[in-house]
Coordinates of N, CA, C and O in Angstrom, one line a residue:
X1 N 6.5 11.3 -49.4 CA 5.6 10.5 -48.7 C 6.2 9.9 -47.5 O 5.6 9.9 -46.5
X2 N 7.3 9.3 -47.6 CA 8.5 8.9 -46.5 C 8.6 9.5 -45.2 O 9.0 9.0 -44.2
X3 N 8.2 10.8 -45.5 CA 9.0 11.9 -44.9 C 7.7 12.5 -43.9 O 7.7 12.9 -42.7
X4 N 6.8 12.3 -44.7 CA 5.5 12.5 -44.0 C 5.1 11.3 -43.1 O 5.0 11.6 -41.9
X5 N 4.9 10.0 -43.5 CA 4.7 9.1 -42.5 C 5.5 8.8 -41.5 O 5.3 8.1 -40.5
X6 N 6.5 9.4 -41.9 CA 8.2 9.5 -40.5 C 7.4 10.3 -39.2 O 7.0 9.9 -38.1
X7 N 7.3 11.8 -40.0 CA 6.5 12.9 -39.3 C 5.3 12.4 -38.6 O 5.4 12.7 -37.4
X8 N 4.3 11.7 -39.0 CA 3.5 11.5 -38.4 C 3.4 9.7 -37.5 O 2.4 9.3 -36.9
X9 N 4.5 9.0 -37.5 CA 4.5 8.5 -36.3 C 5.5 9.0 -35.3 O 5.5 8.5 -34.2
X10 N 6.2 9.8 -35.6 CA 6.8 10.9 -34.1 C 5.8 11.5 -34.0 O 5.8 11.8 -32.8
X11 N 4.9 12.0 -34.4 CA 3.7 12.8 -33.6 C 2.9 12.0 -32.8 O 2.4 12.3 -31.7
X12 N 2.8 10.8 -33.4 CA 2.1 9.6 -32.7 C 2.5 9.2 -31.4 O 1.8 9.3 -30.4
X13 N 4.3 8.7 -31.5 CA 4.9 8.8 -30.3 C 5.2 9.8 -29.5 O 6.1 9.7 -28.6
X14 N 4.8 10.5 -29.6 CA 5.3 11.9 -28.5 C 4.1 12.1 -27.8 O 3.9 12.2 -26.6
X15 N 3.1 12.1 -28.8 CA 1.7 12.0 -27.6 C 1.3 11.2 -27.1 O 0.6 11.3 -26.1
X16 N 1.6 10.0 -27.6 CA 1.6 9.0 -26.3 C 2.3 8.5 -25.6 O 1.9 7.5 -24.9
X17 N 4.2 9.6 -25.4 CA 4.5 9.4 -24.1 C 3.8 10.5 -23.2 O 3.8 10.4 -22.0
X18 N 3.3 11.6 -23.7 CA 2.8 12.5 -22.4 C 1.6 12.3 -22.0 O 1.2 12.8 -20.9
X19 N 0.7 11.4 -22.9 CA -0.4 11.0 -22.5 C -0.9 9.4 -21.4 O -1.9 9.0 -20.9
X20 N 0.7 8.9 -21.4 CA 0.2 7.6 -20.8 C 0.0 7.5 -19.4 O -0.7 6.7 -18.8
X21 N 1.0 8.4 -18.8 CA 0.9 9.3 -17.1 C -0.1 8.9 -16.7 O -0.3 8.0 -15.8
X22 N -1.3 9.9 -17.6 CA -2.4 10.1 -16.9 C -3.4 9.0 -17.0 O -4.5 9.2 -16.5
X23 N -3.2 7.8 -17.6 CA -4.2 6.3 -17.1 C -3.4 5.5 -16.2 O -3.9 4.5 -15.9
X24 N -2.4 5.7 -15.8 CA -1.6 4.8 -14.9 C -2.7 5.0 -13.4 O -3.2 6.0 -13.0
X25 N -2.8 3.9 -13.1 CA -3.5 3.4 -11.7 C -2.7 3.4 -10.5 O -1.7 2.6 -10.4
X26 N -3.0 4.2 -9.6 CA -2.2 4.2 -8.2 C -1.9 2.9 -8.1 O -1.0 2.8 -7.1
X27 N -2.2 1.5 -8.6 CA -2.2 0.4 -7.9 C -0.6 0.0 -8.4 O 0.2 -0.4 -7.6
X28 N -0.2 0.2 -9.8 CA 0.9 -0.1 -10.4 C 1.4 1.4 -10.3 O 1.8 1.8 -11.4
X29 N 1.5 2.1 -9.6 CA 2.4 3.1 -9.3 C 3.2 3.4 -7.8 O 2.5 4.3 -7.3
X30 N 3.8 3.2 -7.2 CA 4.6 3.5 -5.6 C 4.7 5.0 -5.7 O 4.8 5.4 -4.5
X31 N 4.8 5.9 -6.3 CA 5.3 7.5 -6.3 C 3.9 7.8 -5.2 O 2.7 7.4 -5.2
X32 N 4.5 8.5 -4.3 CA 3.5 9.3 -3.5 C 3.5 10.9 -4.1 O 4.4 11.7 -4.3
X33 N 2.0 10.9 -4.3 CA 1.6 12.3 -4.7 C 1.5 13.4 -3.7 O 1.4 14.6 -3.9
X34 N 1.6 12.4 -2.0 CA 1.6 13.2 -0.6 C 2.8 12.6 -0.1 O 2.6 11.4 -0.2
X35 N 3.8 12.9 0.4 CA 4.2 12.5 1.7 C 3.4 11.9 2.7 O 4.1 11.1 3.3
X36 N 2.5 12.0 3.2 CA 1.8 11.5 4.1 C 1.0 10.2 3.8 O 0.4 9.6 4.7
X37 N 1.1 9.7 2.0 CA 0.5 8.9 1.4 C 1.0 7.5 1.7 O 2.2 7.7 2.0
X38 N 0.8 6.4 1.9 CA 1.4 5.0 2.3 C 1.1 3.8 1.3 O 0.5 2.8 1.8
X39 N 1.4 3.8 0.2 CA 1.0 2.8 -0.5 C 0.8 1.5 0.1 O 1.6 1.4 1.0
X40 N 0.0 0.2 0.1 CA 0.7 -1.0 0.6 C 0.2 -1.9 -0.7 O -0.7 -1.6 -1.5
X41 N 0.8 -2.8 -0.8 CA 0.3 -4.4 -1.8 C 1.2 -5.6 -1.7 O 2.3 -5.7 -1.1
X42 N 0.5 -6.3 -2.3 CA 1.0 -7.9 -1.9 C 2.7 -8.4 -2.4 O 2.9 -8.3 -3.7
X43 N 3.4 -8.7 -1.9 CA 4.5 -9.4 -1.8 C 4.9 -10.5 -1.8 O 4.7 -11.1 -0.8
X44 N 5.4 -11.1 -2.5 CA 6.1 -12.9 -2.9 C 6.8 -13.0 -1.7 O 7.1 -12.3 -0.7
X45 N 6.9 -14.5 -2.3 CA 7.6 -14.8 -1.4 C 9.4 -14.7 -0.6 O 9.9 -15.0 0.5
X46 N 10.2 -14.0 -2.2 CA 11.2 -13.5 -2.1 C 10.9 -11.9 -1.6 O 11.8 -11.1 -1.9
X47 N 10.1 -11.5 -1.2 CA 9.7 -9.4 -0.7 C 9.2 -9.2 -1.9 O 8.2 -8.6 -1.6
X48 N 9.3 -9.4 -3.0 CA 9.0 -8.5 -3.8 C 8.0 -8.0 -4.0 O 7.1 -8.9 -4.0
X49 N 7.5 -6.8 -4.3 CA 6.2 -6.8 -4.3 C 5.3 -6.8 -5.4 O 5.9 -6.1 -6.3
X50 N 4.3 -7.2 -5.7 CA 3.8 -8.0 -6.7 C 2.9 -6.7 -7.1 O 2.6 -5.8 -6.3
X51 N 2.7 -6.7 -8.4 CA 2.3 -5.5 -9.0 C 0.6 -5.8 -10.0 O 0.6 -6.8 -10.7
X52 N -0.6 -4.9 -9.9 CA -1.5 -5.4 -10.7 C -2.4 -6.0 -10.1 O -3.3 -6.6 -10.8
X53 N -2.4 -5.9 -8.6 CA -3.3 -7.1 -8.1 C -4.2 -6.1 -7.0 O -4.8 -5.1 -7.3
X54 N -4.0 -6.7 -5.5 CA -4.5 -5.0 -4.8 C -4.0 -4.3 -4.4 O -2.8 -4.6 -4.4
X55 N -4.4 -3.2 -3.8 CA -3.5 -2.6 -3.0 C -4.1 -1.2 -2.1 O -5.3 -0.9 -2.5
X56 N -3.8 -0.7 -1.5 CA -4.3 0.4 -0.7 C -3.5 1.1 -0.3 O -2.4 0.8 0.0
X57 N -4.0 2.2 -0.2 CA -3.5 3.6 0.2 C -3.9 4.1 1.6 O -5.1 4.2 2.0
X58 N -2.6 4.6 2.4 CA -3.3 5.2 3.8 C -2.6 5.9 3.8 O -1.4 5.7 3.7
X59 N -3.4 7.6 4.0 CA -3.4 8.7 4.2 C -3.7 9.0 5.6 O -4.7 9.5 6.2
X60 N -2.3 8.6 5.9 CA -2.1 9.2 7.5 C -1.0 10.6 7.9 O -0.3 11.2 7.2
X61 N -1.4 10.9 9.9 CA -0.9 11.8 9.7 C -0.3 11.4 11.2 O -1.0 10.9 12.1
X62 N 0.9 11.6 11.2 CA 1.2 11.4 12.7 C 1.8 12.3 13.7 O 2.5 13.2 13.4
X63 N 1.5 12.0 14.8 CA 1.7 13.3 15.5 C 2.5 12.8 17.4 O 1.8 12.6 18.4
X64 N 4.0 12.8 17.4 CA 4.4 12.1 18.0 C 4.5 10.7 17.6 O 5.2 10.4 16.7
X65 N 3.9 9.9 18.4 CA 4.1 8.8 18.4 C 3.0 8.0 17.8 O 3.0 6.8 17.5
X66 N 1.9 8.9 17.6 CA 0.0 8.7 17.1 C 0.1 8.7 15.8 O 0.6 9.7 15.2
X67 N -0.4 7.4 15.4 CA -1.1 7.4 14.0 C -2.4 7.7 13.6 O -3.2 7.2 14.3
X68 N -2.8 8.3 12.8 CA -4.5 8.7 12.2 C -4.4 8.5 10.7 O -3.6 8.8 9.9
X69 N -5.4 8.1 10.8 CA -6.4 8.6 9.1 C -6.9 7.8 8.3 O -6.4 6.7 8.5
X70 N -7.6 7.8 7.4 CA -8.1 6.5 6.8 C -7.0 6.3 5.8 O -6.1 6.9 5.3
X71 N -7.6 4.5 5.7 CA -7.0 4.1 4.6 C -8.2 2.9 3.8 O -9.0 2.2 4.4
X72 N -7.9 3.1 2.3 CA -8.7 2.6 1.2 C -8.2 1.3 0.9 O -7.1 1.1 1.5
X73 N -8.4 0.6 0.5 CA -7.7 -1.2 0.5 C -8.8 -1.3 -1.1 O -9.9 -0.8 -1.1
X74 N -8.4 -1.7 -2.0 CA -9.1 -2.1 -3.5 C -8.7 -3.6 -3.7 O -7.9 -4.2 -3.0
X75 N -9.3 -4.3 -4.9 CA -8.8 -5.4 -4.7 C -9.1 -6.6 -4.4 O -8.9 -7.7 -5.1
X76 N -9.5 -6.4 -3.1 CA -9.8 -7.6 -2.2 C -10.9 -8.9 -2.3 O -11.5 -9.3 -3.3
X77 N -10.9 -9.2 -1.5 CA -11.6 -10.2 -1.9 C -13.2 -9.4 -0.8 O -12.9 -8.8 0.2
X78 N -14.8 -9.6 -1.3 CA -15.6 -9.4 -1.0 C -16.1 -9.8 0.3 O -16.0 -11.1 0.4
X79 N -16.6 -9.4 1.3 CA -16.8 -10.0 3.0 C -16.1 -10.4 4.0 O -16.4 -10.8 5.1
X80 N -14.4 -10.0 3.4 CA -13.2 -10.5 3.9 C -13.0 -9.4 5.5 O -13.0 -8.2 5.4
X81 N -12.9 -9.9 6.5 CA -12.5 -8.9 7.3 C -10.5 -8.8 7.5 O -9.7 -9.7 7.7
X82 N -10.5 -7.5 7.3 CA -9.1 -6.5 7.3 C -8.7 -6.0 8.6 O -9.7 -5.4 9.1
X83 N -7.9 -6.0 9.1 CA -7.2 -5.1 10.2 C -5.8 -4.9 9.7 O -5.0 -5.7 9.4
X84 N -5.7 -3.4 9.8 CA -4.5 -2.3 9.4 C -4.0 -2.5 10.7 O -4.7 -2.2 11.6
X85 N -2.7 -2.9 10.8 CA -1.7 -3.0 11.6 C -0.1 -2.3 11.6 O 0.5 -2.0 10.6
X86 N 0.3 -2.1 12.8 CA 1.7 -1.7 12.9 C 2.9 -2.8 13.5 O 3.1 -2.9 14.7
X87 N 3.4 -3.5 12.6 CA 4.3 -4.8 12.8 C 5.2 -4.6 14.0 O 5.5 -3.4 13.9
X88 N 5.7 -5.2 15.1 CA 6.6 -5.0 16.0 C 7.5 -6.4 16.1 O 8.1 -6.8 17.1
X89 N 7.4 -6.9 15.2 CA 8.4 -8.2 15.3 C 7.0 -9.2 15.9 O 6.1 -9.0 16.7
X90 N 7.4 -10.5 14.9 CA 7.0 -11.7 15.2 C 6.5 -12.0 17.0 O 7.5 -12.2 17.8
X91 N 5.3 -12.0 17.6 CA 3.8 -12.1 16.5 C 3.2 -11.0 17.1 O 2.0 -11.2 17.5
X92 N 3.7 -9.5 17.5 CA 3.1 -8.4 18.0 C 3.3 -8.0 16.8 O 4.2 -8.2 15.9
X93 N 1.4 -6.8 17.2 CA 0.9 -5.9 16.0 C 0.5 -4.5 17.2 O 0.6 -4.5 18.4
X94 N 0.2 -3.4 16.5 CA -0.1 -2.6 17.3 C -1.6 -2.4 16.1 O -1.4 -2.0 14.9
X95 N -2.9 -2.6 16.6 CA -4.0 -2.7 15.8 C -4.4 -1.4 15.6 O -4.6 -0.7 16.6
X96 N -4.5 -0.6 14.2 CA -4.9 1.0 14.1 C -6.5 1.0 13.4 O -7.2 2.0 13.5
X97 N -6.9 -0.2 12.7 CA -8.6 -0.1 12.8 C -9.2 -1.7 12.0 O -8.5 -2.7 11.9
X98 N -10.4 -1.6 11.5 CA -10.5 -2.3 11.3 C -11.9 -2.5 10.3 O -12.9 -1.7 10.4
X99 N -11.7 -3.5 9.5 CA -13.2 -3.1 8.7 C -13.0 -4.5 7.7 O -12.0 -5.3 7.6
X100 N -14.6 -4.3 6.8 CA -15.0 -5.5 6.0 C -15.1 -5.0 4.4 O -15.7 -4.1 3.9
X101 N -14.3 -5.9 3.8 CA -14.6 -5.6 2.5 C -16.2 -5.4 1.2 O -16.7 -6.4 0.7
X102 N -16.5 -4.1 1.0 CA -17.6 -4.7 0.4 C -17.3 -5.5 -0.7 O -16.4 -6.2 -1.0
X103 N -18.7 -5.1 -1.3 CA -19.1 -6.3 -2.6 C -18.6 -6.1 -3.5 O -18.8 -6.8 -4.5
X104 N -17.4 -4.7 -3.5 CA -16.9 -4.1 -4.9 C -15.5 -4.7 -4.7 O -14.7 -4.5 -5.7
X105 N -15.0 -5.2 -3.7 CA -13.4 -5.7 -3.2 C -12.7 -4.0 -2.3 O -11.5 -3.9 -1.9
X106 N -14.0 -2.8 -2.1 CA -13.2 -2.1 -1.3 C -13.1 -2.4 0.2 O -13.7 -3.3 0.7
X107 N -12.1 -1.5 1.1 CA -12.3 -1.6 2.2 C -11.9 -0.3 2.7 O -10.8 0.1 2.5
X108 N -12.8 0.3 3.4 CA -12.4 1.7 3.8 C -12.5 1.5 5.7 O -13.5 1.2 6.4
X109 N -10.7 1.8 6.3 CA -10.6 1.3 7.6 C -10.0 3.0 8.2 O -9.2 3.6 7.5
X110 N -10.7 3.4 9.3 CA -10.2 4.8 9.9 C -10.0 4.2 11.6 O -10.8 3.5 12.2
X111 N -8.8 4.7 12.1 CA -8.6 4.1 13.1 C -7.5 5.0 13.8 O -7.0 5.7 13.0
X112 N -7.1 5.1 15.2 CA -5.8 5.9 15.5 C -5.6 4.7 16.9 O -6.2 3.8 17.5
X113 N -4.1 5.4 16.9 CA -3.0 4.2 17.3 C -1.9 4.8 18.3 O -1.2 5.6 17.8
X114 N -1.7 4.5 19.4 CA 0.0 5.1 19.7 C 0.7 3.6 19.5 O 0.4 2.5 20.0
X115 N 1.6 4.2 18.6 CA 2.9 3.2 17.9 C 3.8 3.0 18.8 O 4.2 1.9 19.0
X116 N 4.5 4.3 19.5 CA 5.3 3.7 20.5 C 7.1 4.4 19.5 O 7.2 5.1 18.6
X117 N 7.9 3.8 20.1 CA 9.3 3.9 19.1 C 9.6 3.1 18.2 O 10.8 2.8 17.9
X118 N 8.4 2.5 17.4 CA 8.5 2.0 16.4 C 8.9 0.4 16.8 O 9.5 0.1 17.8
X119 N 8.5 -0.4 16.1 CA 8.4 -2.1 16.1 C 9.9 -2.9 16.2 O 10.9 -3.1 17.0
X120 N 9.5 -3.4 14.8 CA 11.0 -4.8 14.2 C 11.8 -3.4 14.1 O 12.6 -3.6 15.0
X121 N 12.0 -2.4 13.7 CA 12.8 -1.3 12.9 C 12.8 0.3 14.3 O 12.1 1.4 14.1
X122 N 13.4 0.1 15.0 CA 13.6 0.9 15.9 C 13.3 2.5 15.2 O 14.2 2.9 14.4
X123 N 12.3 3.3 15.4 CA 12.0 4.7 14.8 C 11.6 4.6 13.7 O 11.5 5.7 13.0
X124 N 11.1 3.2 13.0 CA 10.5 2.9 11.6 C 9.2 1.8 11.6 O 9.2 0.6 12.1
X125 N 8.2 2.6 10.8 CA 6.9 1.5 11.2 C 6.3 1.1 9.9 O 6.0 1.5 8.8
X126 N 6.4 0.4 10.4 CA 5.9 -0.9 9.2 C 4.4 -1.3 9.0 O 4.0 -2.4 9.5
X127 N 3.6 -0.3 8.1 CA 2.4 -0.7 8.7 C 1.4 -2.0 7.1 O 1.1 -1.7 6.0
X128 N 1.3 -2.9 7.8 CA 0.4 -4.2 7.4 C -0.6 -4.4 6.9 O -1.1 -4.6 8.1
X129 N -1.6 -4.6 6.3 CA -3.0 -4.7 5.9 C -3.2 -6.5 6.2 O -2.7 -7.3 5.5
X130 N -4.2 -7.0 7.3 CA -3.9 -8.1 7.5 C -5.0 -9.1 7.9 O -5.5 -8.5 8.9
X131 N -5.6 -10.3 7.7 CA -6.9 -10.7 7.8 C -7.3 -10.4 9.2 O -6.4 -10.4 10.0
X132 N -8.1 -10.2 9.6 CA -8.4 -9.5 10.6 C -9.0 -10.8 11.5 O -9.5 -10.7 12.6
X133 N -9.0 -11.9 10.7 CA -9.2 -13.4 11.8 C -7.5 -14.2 12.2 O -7.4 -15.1 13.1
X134 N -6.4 -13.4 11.3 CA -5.1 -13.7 12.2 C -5.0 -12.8 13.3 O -4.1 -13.2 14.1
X135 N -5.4 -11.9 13.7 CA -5.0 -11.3 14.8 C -5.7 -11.5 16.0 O -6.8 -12.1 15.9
X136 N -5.2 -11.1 17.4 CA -6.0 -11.4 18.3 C -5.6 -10.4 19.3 O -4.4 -10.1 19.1
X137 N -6.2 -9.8 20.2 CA -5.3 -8.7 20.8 C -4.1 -7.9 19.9 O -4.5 -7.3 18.9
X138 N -3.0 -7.9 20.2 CA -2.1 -7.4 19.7 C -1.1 -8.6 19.3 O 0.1 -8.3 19.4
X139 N -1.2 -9.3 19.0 CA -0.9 -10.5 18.3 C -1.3 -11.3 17.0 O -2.4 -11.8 17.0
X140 N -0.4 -11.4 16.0 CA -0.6 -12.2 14.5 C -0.7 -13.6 15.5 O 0.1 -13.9 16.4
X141 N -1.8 -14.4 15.2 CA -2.4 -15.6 15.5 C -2.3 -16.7 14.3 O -2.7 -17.9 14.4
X142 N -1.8 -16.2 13.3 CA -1.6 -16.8 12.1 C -0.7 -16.5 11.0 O -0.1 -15.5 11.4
X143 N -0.5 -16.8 10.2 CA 0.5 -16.1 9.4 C 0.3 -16.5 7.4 O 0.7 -17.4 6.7
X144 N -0.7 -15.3 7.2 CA -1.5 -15.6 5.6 C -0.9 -14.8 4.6 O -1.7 -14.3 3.8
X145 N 0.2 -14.8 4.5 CA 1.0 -13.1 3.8 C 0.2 -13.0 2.3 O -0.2 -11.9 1.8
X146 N 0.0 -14.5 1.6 CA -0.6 -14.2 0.4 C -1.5 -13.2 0.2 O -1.6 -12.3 -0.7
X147 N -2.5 -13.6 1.3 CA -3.9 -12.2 1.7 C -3.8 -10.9 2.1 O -4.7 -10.0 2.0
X148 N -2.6 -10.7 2.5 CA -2.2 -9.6 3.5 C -1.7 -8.4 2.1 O -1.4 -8.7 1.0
X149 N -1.7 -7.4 2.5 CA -1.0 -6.0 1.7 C 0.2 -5.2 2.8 O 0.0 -4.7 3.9
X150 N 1.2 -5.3 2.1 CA 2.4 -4.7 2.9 C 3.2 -3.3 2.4 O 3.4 -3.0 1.2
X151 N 3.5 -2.6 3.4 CA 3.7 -1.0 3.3 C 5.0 -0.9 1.9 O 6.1 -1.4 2.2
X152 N 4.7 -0.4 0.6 CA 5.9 -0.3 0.3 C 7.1 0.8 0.6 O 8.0 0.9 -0.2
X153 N 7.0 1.4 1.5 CA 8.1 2.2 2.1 C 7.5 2.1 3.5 O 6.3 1.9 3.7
X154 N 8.9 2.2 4.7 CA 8.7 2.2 6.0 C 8.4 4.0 6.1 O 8.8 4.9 5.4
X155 N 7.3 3.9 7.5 CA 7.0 5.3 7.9 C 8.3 5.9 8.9 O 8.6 5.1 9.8
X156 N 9.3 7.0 8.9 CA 9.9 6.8 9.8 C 9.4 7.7 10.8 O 8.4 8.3 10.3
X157 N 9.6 8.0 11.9 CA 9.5 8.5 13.4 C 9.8 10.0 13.2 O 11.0 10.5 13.0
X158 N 8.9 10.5 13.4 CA 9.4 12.2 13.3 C 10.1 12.9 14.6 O 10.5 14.0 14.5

């Protein structure tokens, strides 16, 4: 009897390490399934980035110095306006689009950009998810990071 209930919680455990993969939520996961994939989400105040909360994905493609493609934002808060940005050091942004959260906390923003040689990180871009009432031209007018979603890997410059 020992021997059998041994057997049958290792069968137990074995199928539920290969089974648990597949409910994990892009939101608590960083692995890009594309290269071209850009995770972003919210960050403490030490960097870290905070896990479980929102976050979005931009599926871009760049070509030179041009950015394209949409990006999905989950999460959020409802009626909030967003602008996807490219950080260039304190308080320039290079703005790539822009949009309103619906009623579900999504935000779907499609926008294209020339970035230039890259911002704070010379050939590396840092791209921002950011209330879209701090910015103003190409300028952060405010500074809200709690609200904001930040790239967890830099894009670099092909």
């Amino acid at each position: 009897m020992k021997k059998l209930i041994t057997f049958v919680l290792l069968v137990v455990i074995v199928l539920t390490l290969g089974v648990s993969p597949v409910f994990a939520a892009k939101g608590d996961n960083p692995a890009n399934d594309n290269p071209n994939n850009l995770y972003l989400y919210p960050k403490d105040a030490n960097w870290n980035t905070v896990w479980g909360g929102a976050w979005g994905k931009y599926n871009y493609s760049l070509s030179g110095t041009t950015i394209k493609g949409p990006f999905n934002g989950h999460g959020l808060v409802a009626g909030t306006g967003y602008t996807l940005v490219e950080y260039n050091g304190w308080p320039s942004v290079t703005v790539i689009g822009s949009g309103v959260v619906d009623a579900n906390g999504n935000v779907h923003i499609a926008g294209t950009a020339n970035l230039g040689s890259g911002g704070e990180t010379t050939g590396k871009y840092k791209i921002w998810l950011v209330l879209s009432s701090d910015v103003s031209g190409g300028s952060l007018i405010s500074w809200n990071p709690s609200a904001y979603l930040f790239e967890h890997n830099l894009i670099p410059q092909p």
